[in-house]
mmCIF file of C-alpha atoms in Angstrom:
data_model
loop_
_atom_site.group_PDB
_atom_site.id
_atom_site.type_symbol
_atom_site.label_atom_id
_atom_site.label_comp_id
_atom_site.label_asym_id
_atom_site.label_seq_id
_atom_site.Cartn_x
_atom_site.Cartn_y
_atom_site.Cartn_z
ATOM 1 C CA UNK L 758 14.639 19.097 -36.291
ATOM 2 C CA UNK L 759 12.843 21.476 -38.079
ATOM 3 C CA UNK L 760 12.769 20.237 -41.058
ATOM 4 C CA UNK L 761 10.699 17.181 -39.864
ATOM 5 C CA UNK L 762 8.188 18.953 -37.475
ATOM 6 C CA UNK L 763 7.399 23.092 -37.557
ATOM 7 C CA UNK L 764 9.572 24.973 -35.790
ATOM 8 C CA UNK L 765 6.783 26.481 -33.612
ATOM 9 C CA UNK L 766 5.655 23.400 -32.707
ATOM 10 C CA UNK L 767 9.311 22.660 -31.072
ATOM 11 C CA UNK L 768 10.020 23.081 -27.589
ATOM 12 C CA UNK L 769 13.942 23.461 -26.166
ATOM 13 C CA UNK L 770 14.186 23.268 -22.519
ATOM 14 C CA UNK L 771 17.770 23.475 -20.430
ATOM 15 C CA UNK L 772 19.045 25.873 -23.285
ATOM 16 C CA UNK L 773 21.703 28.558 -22.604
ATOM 17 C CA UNK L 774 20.039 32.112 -22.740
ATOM 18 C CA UNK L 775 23.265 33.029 -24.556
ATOM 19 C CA UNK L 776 22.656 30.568 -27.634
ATOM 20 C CA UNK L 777 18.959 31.494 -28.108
ATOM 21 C CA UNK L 778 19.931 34.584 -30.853
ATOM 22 C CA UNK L 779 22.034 32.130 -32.520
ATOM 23 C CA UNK L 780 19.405 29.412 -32.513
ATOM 24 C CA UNK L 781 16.328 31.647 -33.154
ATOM 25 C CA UNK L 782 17.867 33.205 -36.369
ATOM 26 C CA UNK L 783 16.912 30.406 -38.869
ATOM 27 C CA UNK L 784 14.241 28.895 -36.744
ATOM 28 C CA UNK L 785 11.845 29.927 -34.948
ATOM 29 C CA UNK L 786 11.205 27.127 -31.278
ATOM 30 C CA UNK L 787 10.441 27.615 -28.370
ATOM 31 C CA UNK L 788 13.392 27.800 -25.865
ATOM 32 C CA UNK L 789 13.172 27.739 -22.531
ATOM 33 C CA UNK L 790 16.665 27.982 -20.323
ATOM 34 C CA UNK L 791 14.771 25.763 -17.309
ATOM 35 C CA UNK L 792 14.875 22.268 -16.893
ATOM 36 C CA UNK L 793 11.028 20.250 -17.765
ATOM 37 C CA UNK L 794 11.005 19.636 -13.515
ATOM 38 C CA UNK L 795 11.254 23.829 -13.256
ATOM 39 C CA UNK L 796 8.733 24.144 -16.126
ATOM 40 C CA UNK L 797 6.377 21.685 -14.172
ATOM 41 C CA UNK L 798 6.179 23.073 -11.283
ATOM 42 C CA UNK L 799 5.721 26.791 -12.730
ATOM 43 C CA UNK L 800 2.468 25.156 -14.802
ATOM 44 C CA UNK L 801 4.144 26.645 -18.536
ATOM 45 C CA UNK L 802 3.528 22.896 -19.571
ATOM 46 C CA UNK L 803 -0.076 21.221 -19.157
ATOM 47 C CA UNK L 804 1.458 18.078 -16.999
ATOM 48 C CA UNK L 805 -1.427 15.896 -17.848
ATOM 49 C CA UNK L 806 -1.737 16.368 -21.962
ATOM 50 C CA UNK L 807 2.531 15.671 -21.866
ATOM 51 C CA UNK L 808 3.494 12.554 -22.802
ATOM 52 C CA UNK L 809 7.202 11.122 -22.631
ATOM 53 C CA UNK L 810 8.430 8.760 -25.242
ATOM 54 C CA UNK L 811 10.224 6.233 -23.501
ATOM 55 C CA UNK L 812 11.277 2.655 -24.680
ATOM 56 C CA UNK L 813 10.844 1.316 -21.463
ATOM 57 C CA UNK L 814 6.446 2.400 -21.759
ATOM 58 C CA UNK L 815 4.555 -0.670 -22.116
ATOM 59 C CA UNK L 816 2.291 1.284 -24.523
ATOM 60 C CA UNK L 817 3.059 2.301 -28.576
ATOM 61 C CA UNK L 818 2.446 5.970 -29.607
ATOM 62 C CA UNK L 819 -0.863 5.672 -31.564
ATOM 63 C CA UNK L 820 -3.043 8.210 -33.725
ATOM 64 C CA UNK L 821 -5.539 8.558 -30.763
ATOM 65 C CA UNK L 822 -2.748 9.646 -29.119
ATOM 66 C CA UNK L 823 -3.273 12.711 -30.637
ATOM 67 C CA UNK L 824 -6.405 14.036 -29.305
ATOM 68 C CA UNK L 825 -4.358 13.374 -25.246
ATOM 69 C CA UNK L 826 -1.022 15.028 -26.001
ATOM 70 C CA UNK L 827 -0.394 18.539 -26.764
ATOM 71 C CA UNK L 828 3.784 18.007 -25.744
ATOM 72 C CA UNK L 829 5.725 15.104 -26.373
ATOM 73 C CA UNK L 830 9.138 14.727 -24.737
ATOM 74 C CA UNK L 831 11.703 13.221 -26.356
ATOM 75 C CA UNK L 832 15.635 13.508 -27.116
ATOM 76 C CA UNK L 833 18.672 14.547 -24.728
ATOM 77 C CA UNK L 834 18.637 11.185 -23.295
ATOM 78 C CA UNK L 835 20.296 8.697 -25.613
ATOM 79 C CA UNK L 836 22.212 5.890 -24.363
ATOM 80 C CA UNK L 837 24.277 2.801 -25.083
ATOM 81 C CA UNK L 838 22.657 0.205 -27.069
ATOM 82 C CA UNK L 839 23.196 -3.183 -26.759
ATOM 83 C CA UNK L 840 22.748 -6.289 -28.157
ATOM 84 C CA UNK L 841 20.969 -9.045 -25.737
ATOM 85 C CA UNK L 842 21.799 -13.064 -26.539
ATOM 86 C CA UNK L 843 18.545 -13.714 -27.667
ATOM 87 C CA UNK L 844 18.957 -11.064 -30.438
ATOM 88 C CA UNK L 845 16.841 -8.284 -28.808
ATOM 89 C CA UNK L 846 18.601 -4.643 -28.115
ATOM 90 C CA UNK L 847 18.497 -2.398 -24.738
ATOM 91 C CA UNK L 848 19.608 0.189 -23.525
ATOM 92 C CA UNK L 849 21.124 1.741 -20.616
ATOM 93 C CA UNK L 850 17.887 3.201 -19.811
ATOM 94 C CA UNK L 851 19.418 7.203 -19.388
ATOM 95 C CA UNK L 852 15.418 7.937 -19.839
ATOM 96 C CA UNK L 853 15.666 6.613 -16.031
ATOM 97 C CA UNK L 854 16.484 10.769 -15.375
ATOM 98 C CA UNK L 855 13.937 12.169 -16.811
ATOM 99 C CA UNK L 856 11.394 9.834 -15.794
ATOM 100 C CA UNK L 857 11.657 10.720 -11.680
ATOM 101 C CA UNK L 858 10.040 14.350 -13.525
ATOM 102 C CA UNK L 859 6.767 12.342 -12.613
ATOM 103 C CA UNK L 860 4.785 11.687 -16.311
ATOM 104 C CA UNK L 861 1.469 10.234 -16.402
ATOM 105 C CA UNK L 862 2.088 9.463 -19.747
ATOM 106 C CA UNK L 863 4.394 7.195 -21.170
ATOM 107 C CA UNK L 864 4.762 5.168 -24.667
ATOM 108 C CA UNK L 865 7.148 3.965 -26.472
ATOM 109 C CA UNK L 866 8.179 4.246 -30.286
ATOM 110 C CA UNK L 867 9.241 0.547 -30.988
ATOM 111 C CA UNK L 868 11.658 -1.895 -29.817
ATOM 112 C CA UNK L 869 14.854 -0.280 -31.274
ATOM 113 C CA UNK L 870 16.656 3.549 -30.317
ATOM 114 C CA UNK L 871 16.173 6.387 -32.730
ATOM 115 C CA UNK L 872 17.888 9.573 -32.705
ATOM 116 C CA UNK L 873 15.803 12.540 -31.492
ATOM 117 C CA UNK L 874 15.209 13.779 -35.065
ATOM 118 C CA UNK L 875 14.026 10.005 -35.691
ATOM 119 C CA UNK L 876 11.468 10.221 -32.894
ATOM 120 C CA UNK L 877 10.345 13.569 -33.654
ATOM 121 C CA UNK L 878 9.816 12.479 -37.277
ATOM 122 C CA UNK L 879 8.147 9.183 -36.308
ATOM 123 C CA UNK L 880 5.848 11.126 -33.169
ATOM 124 C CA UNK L 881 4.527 13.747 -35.975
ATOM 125 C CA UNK L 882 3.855 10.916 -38.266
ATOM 126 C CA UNK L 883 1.670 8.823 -35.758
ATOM 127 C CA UNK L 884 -0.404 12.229 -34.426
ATOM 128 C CA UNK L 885 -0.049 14.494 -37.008
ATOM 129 C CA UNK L 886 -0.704 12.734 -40.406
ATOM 130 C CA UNK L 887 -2.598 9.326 -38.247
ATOM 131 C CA UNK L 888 -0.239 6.696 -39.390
ATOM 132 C CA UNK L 889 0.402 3.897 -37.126
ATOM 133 C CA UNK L 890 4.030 2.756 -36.066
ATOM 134 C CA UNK L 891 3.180 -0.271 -38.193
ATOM 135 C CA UNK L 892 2.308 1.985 -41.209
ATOM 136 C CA UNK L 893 5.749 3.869 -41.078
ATOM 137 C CA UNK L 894 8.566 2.472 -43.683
ATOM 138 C CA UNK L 895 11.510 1.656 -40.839
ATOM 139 C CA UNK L 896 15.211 1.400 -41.924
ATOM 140 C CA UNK L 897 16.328 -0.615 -38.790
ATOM 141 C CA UNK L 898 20.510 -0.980 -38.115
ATOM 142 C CA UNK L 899 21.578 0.794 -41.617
ATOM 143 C CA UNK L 900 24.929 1.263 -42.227
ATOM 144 C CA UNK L 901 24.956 4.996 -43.387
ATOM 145 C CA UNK L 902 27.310 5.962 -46.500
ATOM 146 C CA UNK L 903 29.633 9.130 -45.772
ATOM 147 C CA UNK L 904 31.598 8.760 -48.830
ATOM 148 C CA UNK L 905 34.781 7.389 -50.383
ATOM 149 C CA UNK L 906 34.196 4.292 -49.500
ATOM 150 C CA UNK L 907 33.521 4.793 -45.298
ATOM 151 C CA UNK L 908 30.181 4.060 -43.729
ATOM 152 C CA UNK L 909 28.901 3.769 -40.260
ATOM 153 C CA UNK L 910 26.654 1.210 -39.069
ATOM 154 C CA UNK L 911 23.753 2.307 -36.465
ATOM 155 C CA UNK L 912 23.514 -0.874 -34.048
ATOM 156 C CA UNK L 913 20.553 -1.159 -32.120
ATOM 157 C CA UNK L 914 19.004 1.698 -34.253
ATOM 158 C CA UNK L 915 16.007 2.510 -35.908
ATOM 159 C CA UNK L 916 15.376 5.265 -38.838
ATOM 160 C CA UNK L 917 12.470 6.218 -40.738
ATOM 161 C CA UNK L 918 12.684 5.268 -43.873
ATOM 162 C CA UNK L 919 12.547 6.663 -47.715
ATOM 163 C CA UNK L 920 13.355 5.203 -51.070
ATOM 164 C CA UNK L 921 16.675 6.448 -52.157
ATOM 165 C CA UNK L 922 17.804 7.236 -56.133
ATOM 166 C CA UNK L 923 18.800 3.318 -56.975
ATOM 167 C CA UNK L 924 14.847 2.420 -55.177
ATOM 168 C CA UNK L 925 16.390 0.412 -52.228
ATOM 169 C CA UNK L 926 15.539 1.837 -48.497
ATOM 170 C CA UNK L 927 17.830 4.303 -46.730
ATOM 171 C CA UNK L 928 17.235 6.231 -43.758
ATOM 172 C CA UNK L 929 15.857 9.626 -43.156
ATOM 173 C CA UNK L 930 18.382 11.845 -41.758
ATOM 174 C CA UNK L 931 18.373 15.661 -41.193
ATOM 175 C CA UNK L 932 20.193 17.946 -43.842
ATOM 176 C CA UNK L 933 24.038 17.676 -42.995
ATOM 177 C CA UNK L 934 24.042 14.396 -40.744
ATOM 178 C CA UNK L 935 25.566 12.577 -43.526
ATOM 179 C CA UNK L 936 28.762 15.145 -43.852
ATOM 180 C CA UNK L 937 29.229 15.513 -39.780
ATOM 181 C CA UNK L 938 29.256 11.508 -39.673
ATOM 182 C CA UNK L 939 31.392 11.813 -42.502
ATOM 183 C CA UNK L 940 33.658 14.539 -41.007
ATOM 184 C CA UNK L 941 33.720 12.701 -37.485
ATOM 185 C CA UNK L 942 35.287 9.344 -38.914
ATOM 186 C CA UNK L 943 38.372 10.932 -38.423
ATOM 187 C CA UNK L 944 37.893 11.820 -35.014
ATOM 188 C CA UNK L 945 39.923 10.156 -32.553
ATOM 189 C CA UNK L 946 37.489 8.808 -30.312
ATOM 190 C CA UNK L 947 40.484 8.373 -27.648
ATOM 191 C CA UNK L 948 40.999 11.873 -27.951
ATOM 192 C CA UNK L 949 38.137 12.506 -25.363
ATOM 193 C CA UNK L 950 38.562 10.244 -22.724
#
């Protein structure tokens, strides 16, 4: 993630005390063991310039935005995407649980579900460098090459986008998704129920 937003400027709540060294050594975010309700109610967090990004907001993340928010919440709560019959996608709303924190501020990042490195990406794009959400190149549903041959196809996703070498669109993606996708293919996924 911090290759798409300054490592300062990240914030890791819920995070084992005993992974911090480990995390810490290439990076340097803020981790916090607590949970954002614990951080709340202690006052580490300004509660009124946080916003959460939430797909369920009926408000866009927009440059003004900028001069509101000093902490954006976003990730840890990806769920199942789904395609509706009309063609539109939802989700199984897991942002539900963080929501009962109690934000006053809400938006939303598009129709579509992005990983957390996505929305990170995509939030410091809108308030950092002032583009709009309509202004941001979007790779939506791309089916991601992991080599010899195998891909995997991102329903009901949405990735910033970037010319590749051959000048057609591909998705953003941090350094080493590709080879973990890649290296997961041959995962079993039966192997975890």
């Amino acid at each position: 993630m911090s290759q798409f937003v300054p490592a300062e400027r990240l914030i890791f709540t819920k995070f084992p005390e005993a992974t911090f060294e480990k995390i810490t050594k290439d990076a340097s975010p803020v981790l916090h063991s607590q949970s954002l309700e614990q951080l709340k109610l202690t006052g580490v967090i300004d509660w009124e310039r946080t916003c959460l990004l939430d797909m369920e907001a009926s408000e866009e993340l927009t440059p003004e935005d900028a001069g509101k928010f000093d902490v954006v919440v976003a990730g840890g709560i990806l769920g199942n995407v789904h395609e509706n019959e009309d063609g539109s996608y939802a989700s199984d709303d897991r942002t539900a649980e963080v929501r009962q924190v109690g934000f006053a501020h809400r938006r939303h990042l598009g129709p579509l579900q992005m990983t957390t490195d996505t929305a990170l990406l995509t939030s410091f794009r809108v308030l950092d460098q002032g583009l709009t959400l309509q202004e941001i190149p979007f790779v939506d549903e791309p089916e991601i090459d992991c080599g010899e041959g195998a891909c995997t196809e991102m329903k009901g996703f949405r990735y910033v986008g970037r010319r590749g070498a051959d000048g057609e669109w591909e998705p953003v993606l941090p350094e080493g998704m590709r080879e973990l996708m890649a290296k997961s293919m041959d995962d079993d996924i039966l192997d975890n129920l």
